[in-house]
Amino acid sequence: MMPFDYHRPDSAAAACERGHGAPNSAFIAGGTNLLDLMKLGVMTPETVIDVSRLGLDGIEEQGEGLSIGATVPNADLADDPRVRARWPLLSRALLSGASGQLRNMATTAGNLLQRTRCPYFQDTDTPCNKREPGSGCSALGGEMRNHAIFGTSEHCVALHPSDMAVAMRALDAEVEICDPDGKTRCLDLDQFYREPGDTPHIETRLDPGDLVTAVRLPAPRGDRQVYRKVRDRASYAFALVSVAAVLRMQDGKIESAALAFGGVGTKPWRDLEVDLLLQGERPSDALFDKAGETLTQGAETHEGTAFKVPLVKRVLKAVLTEATQ
Amino acid sequence: MTLEHQIDGPEDEGFARPDGNGPLGADLERRDGAAKVCGAARYAAEHHPDGMLHGVLVRAPGLGPVRLVNADEITAIPGVRRVFHDARMIRNAAQGGAGKAPVQGVKAAAYVGQPVALVVAEDFATACEAANRLRVEADGADLPVHPKAGEPDPDKTKDKTTGDFDTAFSEAAVTLDVTYTTPAMVSAAMEPHAAVAEWDGERLTLHGALQMLRDNKAELADCLGLAEDKVRVLSPFIGGGFGSKLGISADCVAAALAAMELGCPVRVVQSRRQVFEVNTRRTETSQRIRLAADRDGRLTAIGHSARVSNLPDESFSEPVLQGTAFTYAAPNRLLHSELVRIHRPAAGSVRAPGEAVGVTTFEAAMDELANEAGIDPVELRLRNLPEVEPGSGRPFSSHRLAECLTEGRDRFGWDGRSPEPRQRREGEWWIGTGMAAAVRVNMVSDAEARVTLTPDGRALVESDMTDIGTGSYTIFGQIAAEALGLSPDDIDVVLGDTDLPPGSGSGGSVGAASTGTAVWLACEEIRRAIAGRMECAPGNLTMAEGHATCGNDRRVLQDVLSGQPLKGHGKLAPGAAMKKVRQATWGAVFAEVAVSDVTGETRVRRMQGTFAAGRILNQRTARSQAQGGMAWGLGLALTEALVHDRRDGHAVNRDLAEYHVPVNADVPHLDVRLLDEPDDWAGPLGAKGIGELGICGSGSAILNAIHHACGVRIRDLPATPDRVLAGLA
Ligand SMILES: Cc1cc2nc3c(=O)[nH]c(=O)nc-3n(C[C@H](O)[C@H](O)[C@H](O)COP(=O)(O)OP(=O)(O)OC[C@H]3O[C@@H](n4cnc5c(N)ncnc54)[C@H](O)[C@@H]3O)c2cc1C
Ligand code: SF4
């Protein structure tokens, strides 16, 4: 690991200022992702700013919704009785991720901002456009499995690996950001994350010094919430495919549906066309098949990722069946 | 004095034999367990001699000739002592039992990831940083990295033909011709390979994470050009090996040469990623299996041909057909194996080399044949058990496969199973059961041990034998206690130091039986001395409860010893028995699985294993070995695969997040039953190896259960959800 300066500011504003002033800096929260990547030489910040003790670790009620502090541990968030009662989707997604030890350390913002698990990104001996812009993409033409089929570009097909973010996407969460000028802004997850395009190294709309301070969860738009994750082993593995669903039923019809997908997108994936297609319809196999078709029509697959198309369709159908029963 | 014994046959040479009432066989906890869980057991990397420096290995980023671009700049970093690019560094770990240096050199990379430099600094952080900054360039070389692209090595091609396979196959009522593939795998032991080397100007002392110390000492000496007696290797505690620590590893040689050059102790610990690429992996295999049978399911022909791989100049070739050679009778047999030379990380022994992959695929093919022939899979196997070893005609030293099959069948509750697949469903889950036979050759190794009966009536067992977490310490305590009529608590056991008599080491499941027999022989020598002192025939001596008794003469041990210690030295050698009989261990494994019709995910719901491996020396440690083997079988069937990049062969998923060993949630209740019976051809203890048997077949019980559950045959392992799904869709 390269030597680095370590700072532990005592306010969010001071953290932003530090981050703004030091060009090659990184915030550290739980460190479960950043430290691994630093040890591998993949991330080489010269300044590390510890944000774990800024008092951003509370979960507050905000109207009908919740404001979840940036440094709330994933384990605490999953255990929160309010979350479990009204946003059970989020609890389930969190608990399906990583391991107990990791969830104790991992934080809300860290989870949103965890880097891809593309093995070539993590290997400094192989070209990677995300790690070293312009060097090429080793995954293309190489070993692909944990890679995306939606939102990809010819420069990068890296998957966003988070489970939590998939649930949050279906729950219409917004990220609260504090900037070095002391201003606060909110972005929904669609705006927050960027697709790779020809700048795969730029993953979000965060500017230098921007600190994520919270995630705002609005009141749930449905009481039927399902998270289903498919993986290579029963626990402690990233999603091959996951589906998050938030539905409300009225008189035997789907009043509203919000679906998000993991394991398939360069960012936590959502396709509003799929949501719309379901709205106002009576549940049926044909409808669910159509939803799957609509979702996957633009999929870009490769030898190692082609299986995700049938898989995500089947899981979507099963999830919709469960959520509408 | 030394009591030597060579196992030539079942004959009794007047040795005492365990009577079954003593501490041997008891269900005892591992005596090193408490020290391990509280951190008192010191592993290799936990030795911190004064003035110790830290070395970090640096890999070749590509194939072909390599150059260090900025070594001077790195050497100038404050705290960095030296950058080694030393011709004595080894390309990859030595093969198990090599006893001499593996391929050495750093000028060209035969595989991506080969260690080509060592950066030594005063502290670990500086060493890591400097290693990260050291730029290594590889020219690249157009070398084959895929088994399909490699050329078979004529020296490694083996054919064994009996009868007329082609005619039998073409005339048979039922035939099967299938190809299975298994991926590369790694041991993935918890403790990374690590070494701390000290040089006093004359003698090298190395704390390592190693399984076979007498060989490792010779390998290290050969690498460094030292006489063997100038090298001492210690490895009293090892956090798992599974074959990956059989031979001297890159960290050991690098630490040793750096310590010798710099005159300071040097520690080198492999990073987790290095653990995955610089030691030895299990080769990937491609296996064509052809079976022919008559209407009753009696095999008339067996064809098994396997392709494996390794780096150039590696002697090891995975003996895939080892189990096929003796498991089932068939008059016409065609066994063929070949090895291609490719430039992936070196292949070597990983737990049960040969049978782990060979029996697993063969037993899956047997299940396919059972289906084709419409015969119950257990019954099919029972109908094809040989009387003598096929081909050679040698008798078996003991043959318990039929009992394992029938007892396992009863215990699992196999009867009443519908022969058709896709018969049971719970929600979206298809439920099915499957079974497989398990076989593993039994091996014996040279082994020595010393036992000292001390004047206070306690005993000390000493050998350079290792305990890789399997229970050697505990078992040797039980063996000595049994032989000398003491309690296991009265026995001290010291292992893992080459200054002690050379044991067998831990590999090929030989440790407990071979070194254990040497301990027994050492005790026998003591018993004979005591009998002499009491003027009675050794056969008339009983030792129990701290007393020696001959007829009416009963004495406490302290009196017999009268203030002087009594030493015994046991030396075991494999003998003619290995030629006269086929000696093996036996088992049957049954599994119930659930397969999701939605996702293709498989969950194993329960497994039963019935095993026969001679005398069981400790019920608990033997059961643990069987369970560990079954969990490995689960990994082989469902989750584990080391992925190599198709362009340069490098190991892609080289960490524990992406190389999927089964986790707790994957492993259900593993019911184990051990058929305990001494094998007369296995020396006075009658014990055989059990460490590897559990993995030899259990994976195919799962694969066969997947087929029974949902009708999908997985022939390319592992059965990950995408592969099962492809069959379901
Ligand atoms: C073996 C393993 C298995 C895993 N399995 C899963 C899984 O199955 N599913 C899953 O979803 N995740 C999984 N994870 C990932 C895990 O969830 C993340 O590592 C974790 O959530 C990161 O949180 P952290 O607080 O430790 O982040 P850190 O490592 O501290 O930071 C991560 C990134 O976020 C940035 N950051 C942190 N806080 C802020 C902030 N307030 N504002 C701006 N930037 C910030 C950091 O600069 C850094 O770039 C796994 C991880 C490991 C190691
Ligand atoms: S997919 Fe993206 S992260 Fe992976 S190698 Fe290509 S550019 Fe790098």
PDB file of C-alpha atoms in Angstrom, chain A residues 1-3 38-42 117 119-120 122-126 137-146 228-238 240 303-304 307 310-312 314-316 318, chain B residues 59-61 125 128-129 132-133 273 428-429 596-601 603 638-639 643-648 650-663 665-666 720-722 725 728-729:
ATOM      1  CA  MET A   1       0.000   0.000   0.000  1.00  0.00           C
ATOM      2  CA  MET A   2       1.257   3.481  -0.821  1.00  0.00           C
ATOM      3  CA  PRO A   3       1.830   5.865   2.063  1.00  0.00           C
ATOM      4  CA  MET A  38      -5.506   0.279  -1.835  1.00  0.00           C
ATOM      5  CA  LYS A  39      -3.659  -2.886  -0.861  1.00  0.00           C
ATOM      6  CA  LEU A  40      -3.964  -4.123  -4.419  1.00  0.00           C
ATOM      7  CA  GLY A  41      -2.668  -0.825  -5.754  1.00  0.00           C
ATOM      8  CA  VAL A  42      -5.939  -0.236  -7.616  1.00  0.00           C
ATOM      9  CA  ARG A 117     -15.788  -6.584  -8.829  1.00  0.00           C
ATOM     10  CA  PRO A 119     -11.425  -9.036 -11.855  1.00  0.00           C
ATOM     11  CA  TYR A 120      -9.427  -7.057 -14.402  1.00  0.00           C
ATOM     12  CA  GLN A 122      -8.726  -5.362  -9.513  1.00  0.00           C
ATOM     13  CA  ASP A 123      -5.581  -6.536 -11.290  1.00  0.00           C
ATOM     14  CA  THR A 124      -3.101  -3.772 -11.999  1.00  0.00           C
ATOM     15  CA  ASP A 125      -1.231  -6.024 -14.414  1.00  0.00           C
ATOM     16  CA  THR A 126      -4.098  -5.998 -16.917  1.00  0.00           C
ATOM     17  CA  CYS A 137     -10.852  -3.252 -21.506  1.00  0.00           C
ATOM     18  CA  SER A 138      -9.527  -6.699 -20.615  1.00  0.00           C
ATOM     19  CA  ALA A 139     -12.929  -8.127 -19.832  1.00  0.00           C
ATOM     20  CA  LEU A 140     -13.985  -7.819 -23.451  1.00  0.00           C
ATOM     21  CA  GLY A 141     -12.383 -10.796 -25.114  1.00  0.00           C
ATOM     22  CA  GLY A 142     -11.478 -12.219 -21.716  1.00  0.00           C
ATOM     23  CA  GLU A 143     -13.282 -14.015 -18.935  1.00  0.00           C
ATOM     24  CA  MET A 144     -16.710 -12.518 -18.369  1.00  0.00           C
ATOM     25  CA  ARG A 145     -19.304 -13.614 -15.879  1.00  0.00           C
ATOM     26  CA  ASN A 146     -19.734 -10.931 -13.248  1.00  0.00           C
ATOM     27  CA  ARG A 228     -34.565 -12.175  -4.660  1.00  0.00           C
ATOM     28  CA  LYS A 229     -30.920 -12.811  -5.307  1.00  0.00           C
ATOM     29  CA  VAL A 230     -29.372 -15.637  -7.319  1.00  0.00           C
ATOM     30  CA  ARG A 231     -25.770 -16.515  -6.633  1.00  0.00           C
ATOM     31  CA  ASP A 232     -23.126 -19.169  -7.034  1.00  0.00           C
ATOM     32  CA  ARG A 233     -23.290 -20.284  -3.431  1.00  0.00           C
ATOM     33  CA  ALA A 234     -25.860 -19.975  -0.689  1.00  0.00           C
ATOM     34  CA  SER A 235     -24.223 -17.018   1.032  1.00  0.00           C
ATOM     35  CA  TYR A 236     -21.259 -14.683   0.697  1.00  0.00           C
ATOM     36  CA  ALA A 237     -21.343 -14.239  -3.044  1.00  0.00           C
ATOM     37  CA  PHE A 238     -22.284 -11.345  -5.270  1.00  0.00           C
ATOM     38  CA  LEU A 240     -25.554 -13.306 -10.626  1.00  0.00           C
ATOM     39  CA  GLU A 303     -20.419 -15.656 -24.075  1.00  0.00           C
ATOM     40  CA  GLY A 304     -20.011 -15.493 -20.312  1.00  0.00           C
ATOM     41  CA  PHE A 307     -27.217 -16.725 -19.278  1.00  0.00           C
ATOM     42  CA  PRO A 310     -33.102 -16.082 -19.393  1.00  0.00           C
ATOM     43  CA  LEU A 311     -32.171 -15.976 -15.722  1.00  0.00           C
ATOM     44  CA  VAL A 312     -33.376 -12.455 -15.073  1.00  0.00           C
ATOM     45  CA  ARG A 314     -37.319 -16.227 -14.848  1.00  0.00           C
ATOM     46  CA  VAL A 315     -36.496 -14.512 -11.606  1.00  0.00           C
ATOM     47  CA  LEU A 316     -38.582 -11.502 -12.556  1.00  0.00           C
ATOM     48  CA  ALA A 318     -41.146 -15.591  -9.990  1.00  0.00           C
TER      49      ALA A 318
ATOM     50  CA  ARG B  59       5.056 -11.441  -9.967  1.00  0.00           C
ATOM     51  CA  ALA B  60       5.678 -11.487 -13.681  1.00  0.00           C
ATOM     52  CA  PRO B  61       2.846  -9.602 -15.378  1.00  0.00           C
ATOM     53  CA  ALA B 125       4.425  -1.543   4.750  1.00  0.00           C
ATOM     54  CA  CYS B 128       4.636  -3.777   0.115  1.00  0.00           C
ATOM     55  CA  GLU B 129       4.847  -0.287  -1.243  1.00  0.00           C
ATOM     56  CA  ASN B 132       3.946  -2.364  -5.762  1.00  0.00           C
ATOM     57  CA  ARG B 133       6.228   0.204  -7.317  1.00  0.00           C
ATOM     58  CA  ARG B 273      -3.506 -13.741  -4.510  1.00  0.00           C
ATOM     59  CA  GLU B 428     -40.415 -24.295  -7.185  1.00  0.00           C
ATOM     60  CA  TRP B 429     -37.862 -26.851  -5.981  1.00  0.00           C
ATOM     61  CA  SER B 596     -34.750 -24.431  -8.150  1.00  0.00           C
ATOM     62  CA  ASP B 597     -36.803 -24.596 -11.315  1.00  0.00           C
ATOM     63  CA  VAL B 598     -36.609 -20.821 -11.485  1.00  0.00           C
ATOM     64  CA  THR B 599     -32.911 -20.166 -11.024  1.00  0.00           C
ATOM     65  CA  GLY B 600     -31.072 -23.456 -11.416  1.00  0.00           C
ATOM     66  CA  GLU B 601     -29.595 -23.059  -7.951  1.00  0.00           C
ATOM     67  CA  ARG B 603     -29.097 -26.736  -2.395  1.00  0.00           C
ATOM     68  CA  LEU B 638     -21.304 -27.039  -7.284  1.00  0.00           C
ATOM     69  CA  THR B 639     -19.071 -24.066  -6.705  1.00  0.00           C
ATOM     70  CA  VAL B 643     -10.740 -19.480 -14.063  1.00  0.00           C
ATOM     71  CA  HIS B 644      -7.793 -18.928 -16.398  1.00  0.00           C
ATOM     72  CA  ASP B 645      -7.683 -16.052 -18.804  1.00  0.00           C
ATOM     73  CA  ARG B 646      -8.018 -17.429 -22.321  1.00  0.00           C
ATOM     74  CA  ARG B 647      -5.314 -15.136 -23.666  1.00  0.00           C
ATOM     75  CA  ASP B 648      -2.436 -15.517 -21.242  1.00  0.00           C
ATOM     76  CA  HIS B 650      -3.368 -16.196 -15.686  1.00  0.00           C
ATOM     77  CA  ALA B 651      -5.594 -17.149 -12.785  1.00  0.00           C
ATOM     78  CA  VAL B 652      -8.416 -14.630 -12.919  1.00  0.00           C
ATOM     79  CA  ASN B 653     -10.426 -15.242  -9.757  1.00  0.00           C
ATOM     80  CA  ARG B 654      -7.536 -15.527  -7.366  1.00  0.00           C
ATOM     81  CA  ASP B 655      -9.131 -14.590  -4.073  1.00  0.00           C
ATOM     82  CA  LEU B 656     -11.637 -16.050  -1.655  1.00  0.00           C
ATOM     83  CA  ALA B 657     -14.405 -13.686  -2.720  1.00  0.00           C
ATOM     84  CA  GLU B 658     -14.445 -14.938  -6.292  1.00  0.00           C
ATOM     85  CA  TYR B 659     -13.078 -18.481  -5.934  1.00  0.00           C
ATOM     86  CA  HIS B 660     -16.074 -20.042  -4.281  1.00  0.00           C
ATOM     87  CA  VAL B 661     -15.393 -22.654  -1.650  1.00  0.00           C
ATOM     88  CA  PRO B 662     -18.600 -23.835   0.001  1.00  0.00           C
ATOM     89  CA  VAL B 663     -19.614 -21.717   2.987  1.00  0.00           C
ATOM     90  CA  ALA B 665     -24.852 -22.141   4.425  1.00  0.00           C
ATOM     91  CA  ASP B 666     -24.008 -24.525   1.587  1.00  0.00           C
ATOM     92  CA  THR B 720     -23.456 -23.541 -11.289  1.00  0.00           C
ATOM     93  CA  PRO B 721     -26.976 -22.104 -11.674  1.00  0.00           C
ATOM     94  CA  ASP B 722     -26.405 -21.001 -15.268  1.00  0.00           C
ATOM     95  CA  LEU B 725     -30.651 -23.523 -16.024  1.00  0.00           C
ATOM     96  CA  LEU B 728     -33.981 -26.724 -17.472  1.00  0.00           C
ATOM     97  CA  ALA B 729     -34.958 -24.193 -20.060  1.00  0.00           C
TER      98      ALA B 729
END
